[in-house]
C-alpha cells in the first residue's frame, strides 16, 4: 500500500514540475508580477507614513487584543462560577415544583412522585414496607388515606405522567386525572402520619 502511495506522490510531483515548466510564463504574468506589484505599493504606503503613527497604531492594536483577551477571561470565569453553583436540595426543589404545579401534567406528576416517595419512605421507616425500591401500592398499619389521596400518591409513585396525555386538539379541555388533587390534601395526610409515627 505504501509503495502505491509513493508512486502516486512521485507521479503527481513529476506532473506538477512539467506543468510549472510549461506554464511558467502564465504563472509569472498572473501570480508573481501582481504579487510583486502589490508588495511594492505596500512598501510605498509604509514609507509614506511617519514611523510615529505606525508605532501608535501598533500599540493600539496590541492594547485592543490585550483588553479583548482579559474580557473573555472574565466572561469565562463568570461562566465557571455559574456552572459550579450548588444544585437545589430536595425541599427547595419541591417548593419550586409546588410554585409551578398549575403549569402542566408533568409538573403535577413530579410533585405527586416526590410525595409518593415520601409516603413510601415513611412506610419503610415504620416497618410496613420491606424495601424502598420495590414497586407496589402504599399499604400499612393505620394507613387510611381518602380515595383521592391514595390514588394521587400511588400514581406519583408507581405511575407516569405519560398515562395522562394532553388533548390532541389545541383548545381541548384535558380530562380529569388523579393528579388534579389539591396538593395540600396529600401533604396534610402525610403530616398526620408523621405525627402518628412520632408518637409511636
PDB file of C-alpha atoms in Angstrom:
ATOM      1  CA  UNK A   1       0.000   0.000   0.000  1.00  0.00           C
ATOM      2  CA  UNK A   2       2.873   2.393   0.858  1.00  0.00           C
ATOM      3  CA  UNK A   3       4.554   1.639  -2.473  1.00  0.00           C
ATOM      4  CA  UNK A   4       1.386   2.649  -4.354  1.00  0.00           C
ATOM      5  CA  UNK A   5       1.165   5.867  -2.328  1.00  0.00           C
ATOM      6  CA  UNK A   6       4.828   6.681  -3.052  1.00  0.00           C
ATOM      7  CA  UNK A   7       4.330   6.055  -6.774  1.00  0.00           C
ATOM      8  CA  UNK A   8       1.232   8.255  -6.797  1.00  0.00           C
ATOM      9  CA  UNK A   9       3.054  11.047  -4.955  1.00  0.00           C
ATOM     10  CA  UNK A  10       6.068  10.815  -7.299  1.00  0.00           C
ATOM     11  CA  UNK A  11       3.795  10.916 -10.348  1.00  0.00           C
ATOM     12  CA  UNK A  12       1.970  13.975  -9.006  1.00  0.00           C
ATOM     13  CA  UNK A  13       5.276  15.792  -8.402  1.00  0.00           C
ATOM     14  CA  UNK A  14       6.503  14.972 -11.929  1.00  0.00           C
ATOM     15  CA  UNK A  15       3.246  16.254 -13.456  1.00  0.00           C
ATOM     16  CA  UNK A  16       3.439  19.432 -11.296  1.00  0.00           C
ATOM     17  CA  UNK A  17       7.046  20.093 -12.440  1.00  0.00           C
ATOM     18  CA  UNK A  18       6.136  19.588 -16.096  1.00  0.00           C
ATOM     19  CA  UNK A  19       3.135  21.914 -15.778  1.00  0.00           C
ATOM     20  CA  UNK A  20       5.195  24.501 -13.868  1.00  0.00           C
ATOM     21  CA  UNK A  21       7.841  24.496 -16.583  1.00  0.00           C
ATOM     22  CA  UNK A  22       5.284  24.615 -19.391  1.00  0.00           C
ATOM     23  CA  UNK A  23       3.181  27.318 -17.749  1.00  0.00           C
ATOM     24  CA  UNK A  24       5.983  29.428 -16.249  1.00  0.00           C
ATOM     25  CA  UNK A  25       5.109  32.457 -18.389  1.00  0.00           C
ATOM     26  CA  UNK A  26       1.434  32.259 -17.434  1.00  0.00           C
ATOM     27  CA  UNK A  27       2.258  31.848 -13.715  1.00  0.00           C
ATOM     28  CA  UNK A  28       4.671  34.789 -13.846  1.00  0.00           C
ATOM     29  CA  UNK A  29       2.114  37.065 -15.519  1.00  0.00           C
ATOM     30  CA  UNK A  30      -0.927  36.051 -13.400  1.00  0.00           C
ATOM     31  CA  UNK A  31       0.664  35.456  -9.997  1.00  0.00           C
ATOM     32  CA  UNK A  32       4.248  36.603  -9.480  1.00  0.00           C
ATOM     33  CA  UNK A  33       4.038  40.022 -11.196  1.00  0.00           C
ATOM     34  CA  UNK A  34       0.775  41.086  -9.434  1.00  0.00           C
ATOM     35  CA  UNK A  35       2.160  39.966  -6.041  1.00  0.00           C
ATOM     36  CA  UNK A  36       5.402  41.856  -6.636  1.00  0.00           C
ATOM     37  CA  UNK A  37       3.452  44.967  -7.629  1.00  0.00           C
ATOM     38  CA  UNK A  38       1.256  44.690  -4.529  1.00  0.00           C
ATOM     39  CA  UNK A  39       4.362  44.346  -2.327  1.00  0.00           C
ATOM     40  CA  UNK A  40       5.896  47.424  -3.970  1.00  0.00           C
ATOM     41  CA  UNK A  41       2.705  49.506  -3.407  1.00  0.00           C
ATOM     42  CA  UNK A  42       2.517  48.421   0.244  1.00  0.00           C
ATOM     43  CA  UNK A  43       6.176  49.422   0.666  1.00  0.00           C
ATOM     44  CA  UNK A  44       5.391  52.873  -0.751  1.00  0.00           C
ATOM     45  CA  UNK A  45       2.497  53.346   1.672  1.00  0.00           C
ATOM     46  CA  UNK A  46       4.639  52.126   4.557  1.00  0.00           C
ATOM     47  CA  UNK A  47       7.435  54.578   3.749  1.00  0.00           C
ATOM     48  CA  UNK A  48       4.943  57.447   3.210  1.00  0.00           C
ATOM     49  CA  UNK A  49       3.590  57.240   6.781  1.00  0.00           C
ATOM     50  CA  UNK A  50       5.656  58.682   9.619  1.00  0.00           C
ATOM     51  CA  UNK A  51       7.126  55.972  11.852  1.00  0.00           C
ATOM     52  CA  UNK A  52       5.479  57.514  14.938  1.00  0.00           C
ATOM     53  CA  UNK A  53       1.958  56.956  13.535  1.00  0.00           C
ATOM     54  CA  UNK A  54       2.759  53.339  12.663  1.00  0.00           C
ATOM     55  CA  UNK A  55       4.057  52.679  16.178  1.00  0.00           C
ATOM     56  CA  UNK A  56       0.940  54.273  17.727  1.00  0.00           C
ATOM     57  CA  UNK A  57      -1.306  52.090  15.543  1.00  0.00           C
ATOM     58  CA  UNK A  58       0.671  49.008  16.535  1.00  0.00           C
ATOM     59  CA  UNK A  59       0.382  49.857  20.260  1.00  0.00           C
ATOM     60  CA  UNK A  60      -3.403  50.458  19.919  1.00  0.00           C
ATOM     61  CA  UNK A  61      -3.881  47.082  18.180  1.00  0.00           C
ATOM     62  CA  UNK A  62      -1.869  45.297  20.894  1.00  0.00           C
ATOM     63  CA  UNK A  63      -3.871  47.040  23.660  1.00  0.00           C
ATOM     64  CA  UNK A  64      -7.179  46.100  22.000  1.00  0.00           C
ATOM     65  CA  UNK A  65      -6.075  42.460  21.760  1.00  0.00           C
ATOM     66  CA  UNK A  66      -4.995  42.546  25.429  1.00  0.00           C
ATOM     67  CA  UNK A  67      -8.290  44.006  26.641  1.00  0.00           C
ATOM     68  CA  UNK A  68     -10.224  41.539  24.468  1.00  0.00           C
ATOM     69  CA  UNK A  69      -8.414  38.562  25.981  1.00  0.00           C
ATOM     70  CA  UNK A  70      -8.925  39.930  29.526  1.00  0.00           C
ATOM     71  CA  UNK A  71     -12.666  40.429  28.990  1.00  0.00           C
ATOM     72  CA  UNK A  72     -13.010  36.916  27.554  1.00  0.00           C
ATOM     73  CA  UNK A  73     -11.178  35.528  30.625  1.00  0.00           C
ATOM     74  CA  UNK A  74     -13.597  37.377  32.934  1.00  0.00           C
ATOM     75  CA  UNK A  75     -16.597  36.052  30.984  1.00  0.00           C
ATOM     76  CA  UNK A  76     -15.138  32.524  31.165  1.00  0.00           C
ATOM     77  CA  UNK A  77     -14.670  32.829  34.953  1.00  0.00           C
ATOM     78  CA  UNK A  78     -18.280  34.022  35.356  1.00  0.00           C
ATOM     79  CA  UNK A  79     -19.462  31.038  33.313  1.00  0.00           C
ATOM     80  CA  UNK A  80     -17.438  28.650  35.505  1.00  0.00           C
ATOM     81  CA  UNK A  81     -18.889  30.260  38.650  1.00  0.00           C
ATOM     82  CA  UNK A  82     -22.419  29.825  37.270  1.00  0.00           C
ATOM     83  CA  UNK A  83     -21.722  26.174  36.468  1.00  0.00           C
ATOM     84  CA  UNK A  84     -20.352  25.500  39.968  1.00  0.00           C
ATOM     85  CA  UNK A  85     -23.431  26.847  41.774  1.00  0.00           C
ATOM     86  CA  UNK A  86     -24.819  24.199  44.154  1.00  0.00           C
ATOM     87  CA  UNK A  87     -27.862  22.251  42.997  1.00  0.00           C
ATOM     88  CA  UNK A  88     -31.177  22.703  44.758  1.00  0.00           C
ATOM     89  CA  UNK A  89     -31.827  20.401  47.687  1.00  0.00           C
ATOM     90  CA  UNK A  90     -34.899  18.128  47.762  1.00  0.00           C
ATOM     91  CA  UNK A  91     -37.018  20.529  49.855  1.00  0.00           C
ATOM     92  CA  UNK A  92     -36.122  23.535  47.703  1.00  0.00           C
ATOM     93  CA  UNK A  93     -36.798  21.540  44.537  1.00  0.00           C
ATOM     94  CA  UNK A  94     -40.202  20.501  45.883  1.00  0.00           C
ATOM     95  CA  UNK A  95     -41.012  24.107  46.778  1.00  0.00           C
ATOM     96  CA  UNK A  96     -40.097  25.225  43.244  1.00  0.00           C
ATOM     97  CA  UNK A  97     -42.258  22.451  41.792  1.00  0.00           C
ATOM     98  CA  UNK A  98     -45.176  23.491  44.005  1.00  0.00           C
ATOM     99  CA  UNK A  99     -44.950  27.020  42.609  1.00  0.00           C
ATOM    100  CA  UNK A 100     -45.279  25.611  39.071  1.00  0.00           C
ATOM    101  CA  UNK A 101     -47.872  22.944  39.845  1.00  0.00           C
ATOM    102  CA  UNK A 102     -50.587  24.500  37.643  1.00  0.00           C
ATOM    103  CA  UNK A 103     -48.401  24.667  34.528  1.00  0.00           C
ATOM    104  CA  UNK A 104     -48.899  21.147  33.211  1.00  0.00           C
ATOM    105  CA  UNK A 105     -49.319  17.436  33.811  1.00  0.00           C
ATOM    106  CA  UNK A 106     -45.587  16.755  34.113  1.00  0.00           C
ATOM    107  CA  UNK A 107     -45.122  19.217  36.996  1.00  0.00           C
ATOM    108  CA  UNK A 108     -48.209  17.807  38.720  1.00  0.00           C
ATOM    109  CA  UNK A 109     -46.821  14.289  38.390  1.00  0.00           C
ATOM    110  CA  UNK A 110     -43.395  15.422  39.594  1.00  0.00           C
ATOM    111  CA  UNK A 111     -44.882  16.791  42.831  1.00  0.00           C
ATOM    112  CA  UNK A 112     -47.012  13.668  43.217  1.00  0.00           C
ATOM    113  CA  UNK A 113     -43.925  11.495  42.619  1.00  0.00           C
ATOM    114  CA  UNK A 114     -41.963  13.258  45.368  1.00  0.00           C
ATOM    115  CA  UNK A 115     -44.840  12.953  47.820  1.00  0.00           C
ATOM    116  CA  UNK A 116     -45.328   9.301  46.824  1.00  0.00           C
ATOM    117  CA  UNK A 117     -41.651   8.579  47.559  1.00  0.00           C
ATOM    118  CA  UNK A 118     -42.008  10.369  50.891  1.00  0.00           C
ATOM    119  CA  UNK A 119     -45.009   8.183  51.730  1.00  0.00           C
ATOM    120  CA  UNK A 120     -43.097   5.031  50.721  1.00  0.00           C
ATOM    121  CA  UNK A 121     -40.096   6.010  52.859  1.00  0.00           C
ATOM    122  CA  UNK A 122     -42.404   6.663  55.800  1.00  0.00           C
ATOM    123  CA  UNK A 123     -43.922   3.175  55.456  1.00  0.00           C
ATOM    124  CA  UNK A 124     -40.425   1.639  55.217  1.00  0.00           C
ATOM    125  CA  UNK A 125     -39.375   3.504  58.347  1.00  0.00           C
ATOM    126  CA  UNK A 126     -42.431   2.214  60.196  1.00  0.00           C
ATOM    127  CA  UNK A 127     -41.686  -1.345  59.087  1.00  0.00           C
ATOM    128  CA  UNK A 128     -44.849  -1.647  56.965  1.00  0.00           C
ATOM    129  CA  UNK A 129     -42.857  -1.942  53.768  1.00  0.00           C
ATOM    130  CA  UNK A 130     -39.779  -4.088  53.227  1.00  0.00           C
ATOM    131  CA  UNK A 131     -37.923  -2.154  50.519  1.00  0.00           C
ATOM    132  CA  UNK A 132     -37.886   1.406  49.286  1.00  0.00           C
ATOM    133  CA  UNK A 133     -37.077   0.165  45.766  1.00  0.00           C
ATOM    134  CA  UNK A 134     -39.902  -2.325  45.257  1.00  0.00           C
ATOM    135  CA  UNK A 135     -42.976  -1.055  43.434  1.00  0.00           C
ATOM    136  CA  UNK A 136     -46.453  -1.656  44.748  1.00  0.00           C
ATOM    137  CA  UNK A 137     -49.407   0.020  46.433  1.00  0.00           C
ATOM    138  CA  UNK A 138     -48.943   2.093  49.569  1.00  0.00           C
ATOM    139  CA  UNK A 139     -50.396  -0.093  52.338  1.00  0.00           C
ATOM    140  CA  UNK A 140     -49.634  -0.112  56.048  1.00  0.00           C
ATOM    141  CA  UNK A 141     -50.898  -0.096  59.608  1.00  0.00           C
ATOM    142  CA  UNK A 142     -53.121   2.899  60.387  1.00  0.00           C
ATOM    143  CA  UNK A 143     -52.681   3.960  56.768  1.00  0.00           C
ATOM    144  CA  UNK A 144     -56.148   5.117  55.712  1.00  0.00           C
ATOM    145  CA  UNK A 145     -55.970   7.961  53.208  1.00  0.00           C
ATOM    146  CA  UNK A 146     -59.048   9.097  51.349  1.00  0.00           C
ATOM    147  CA  UNK A 147     -59.504   7.501  47.944  1.00  0.00           C
ATOM    148  CA  UNK A 148     -58.380  10.634  46.014  1.00  0.00           C
ATOM    149  CA  UNK A 149     -55.253  10.979  48.194  1.00  0.00           C
ATOM    150  CA  UNK A 150     -54.478   7.267  47.846  1.00  0.00           C
ATOM    151  CA  UNK A 151     -54.806   7.446  44.046  1.00  0.00           C
ATOM    152  CA  UNK A 152     -52.709  10.622  43.947  1.00  0.00           C
ATOM    153  CA  UNK A 153     -49.812   9.124  45.925  1.00  0.00           C
ATOM    154  CA  UNK A 154     -49.915   5.786  44.104  1.00  0.00           C
ATOM    155  CA  UNK A 155     -49.976   7.433  40.660  1.00  0.00           C
ATOM    156  CA  UNK A 156     -46.990   9.539  41.677  1.00  0.00           C
ATOM    157  CA  UNK A 157     -45.052   6.548  42.984  1.00  0.00           C
ATOM    158  CA  UNK A 158     -45.995   3.825  40.514  1.00  0.00           C
ATOM    159  CA  UNK A 159     -47.450   5.700  37.540  1.00  0.00           C
ATOM    160  CA  UNK A 160     -46.238   8.130  34.909  1.00  0.00           C
ATOM    161  CA  UNK A 161     -47.302  11.489  33.520  1.00  0.00           C
ATOM    162  CA  UNK A 162     -47.391   9.780  30.114  1.00  0.00           C
ATOM    163  CA  UNK A 163     -50.507   7.907  31.249  1.00  0.00           C
ATOM    164  CA  UNK A 164     -52.380  11.211  31.047  1.00  0.00           C
ATOM    165  CA  UNK A 165     -51.521  12.808  27.678  1.00  0.00           C
ATOM    166  CA  UNK A 166     -52.636  16.294  26.761  1.00  0.00           C
ATOM    167  CA  UNK A 167     -55.687  16.584  24.490  1.00  0.00           C
ATOM    168  CA  UNK A 168     -54.941  16.229  20.790  1.00  0.00           C
ATOM    169  CA  UNK A 169     -56.927  19.375  19.935  1.00  0.00           C
ATOM    170  CA  UNK A 170     -55.166  22.683  20.770  1.00  0.00           C
ATOM    171  CA  UNK A 171     -58.195  24.091  22.625  1.00  0.00           C
ATOM    172  CA  UNK A 172     -59.463  20.793  24.011  1.00  0.00           C
ATOM    173  CA  UNK A 173     -60.009  20.536  27.748  1.00  0.00           C
ATOM    174  CA  UNK A 174     -57.824  17.952  29.497  1.00  0.00           C
ATOM    175  CA  UNK A 175     -59.595  15.027  31.095  1.00  0.00           C
ATOM    176  CA  UNK A 176     -59.645  14.926  34.897  1.00  0.00           C
ATOM    177  CA  UNK A 177     -56.871  12.822  36.456  1.00  0.00           C
ATOM    178  CA  UNK A 178     -55.878  11.767  39.990  1.00  0.00           C
ATOM    179  CA  UNK A 179     -53.074  14.344  39.698  1.00  0.00           C
ATOM    180  CA  UNK A 180     -55.641  17.173  39.815  1.00  0.00           C
ATOM    181  CA  UNK A 181     -55.931  16.733  43.580  1.00  0.00           C
ATOM    182  CA  UNK A 182     -55.083  19.773  45.694  1.00  0.00           C
ATOM    183  CA  UNK A 183     -51.551  19.098  46.920  1.00  0.00           C
ATOM    184  CA  UNK A 184     -52.427  20.331  50.423  1.00  0.00           C
ATOM    185  CA  UNK A 185     -54.724  17.337  50.954  1.00  0.00           C
ATOM    186  CA  UNK A 186     -51.865  14.876  50.364  1.00  0.00           C
ATOM    187  CA  UNK A 187     -49.457  16.991  52.441  1.00  0.00           C
ATOM    188  CA  UNK A 188     -51.922  17.180  55.361  1.00  0.00           C
ATOM    189  CA  UNK A 189     -52.368  13.399  55.309  1.00  0.00           C
ATOM    190  CA  UNK A 190     -48.604  12.780  55.289  1.00  0.00           C
ATOM    191  CA  UNK A 191     -48.078  15.281  58.123  1.00  0.00           C
ATOM    192  CA  UNK A 192     -50.707  13.485  60.187  1.00  0.00           C
ATOM    193  CA  UNK A 193     -48.966  10.155  59.501  1.00  0.00           C
ATOM    194  CA  UNK A 194     -45.613  11.618  60.563  1.00  0.00           C
ATOM    195  CA  UNK A 195     -47.107  12.915  63.793  1.00  0.00           C
ATOM    196  CA  UNK A 196     -48.620   9.489  64.453  1.00  0.00           C
ATOM    197  CA  UNK A 197     -45.266   7.865  63.702  1.00  0.00           C
ATOM    198  CA  UNK A 198     -43.544  10.297  66.075  1.00  0.00           C
ATOM    199  CA  UNK A 199     -45.878   9.430  68.931  1.00  0.00           C
ATOM    200  CA  UNK A 200     -45.136   5.716  68.419  1.00  0.00           C
TER     201      UNK A 200
END
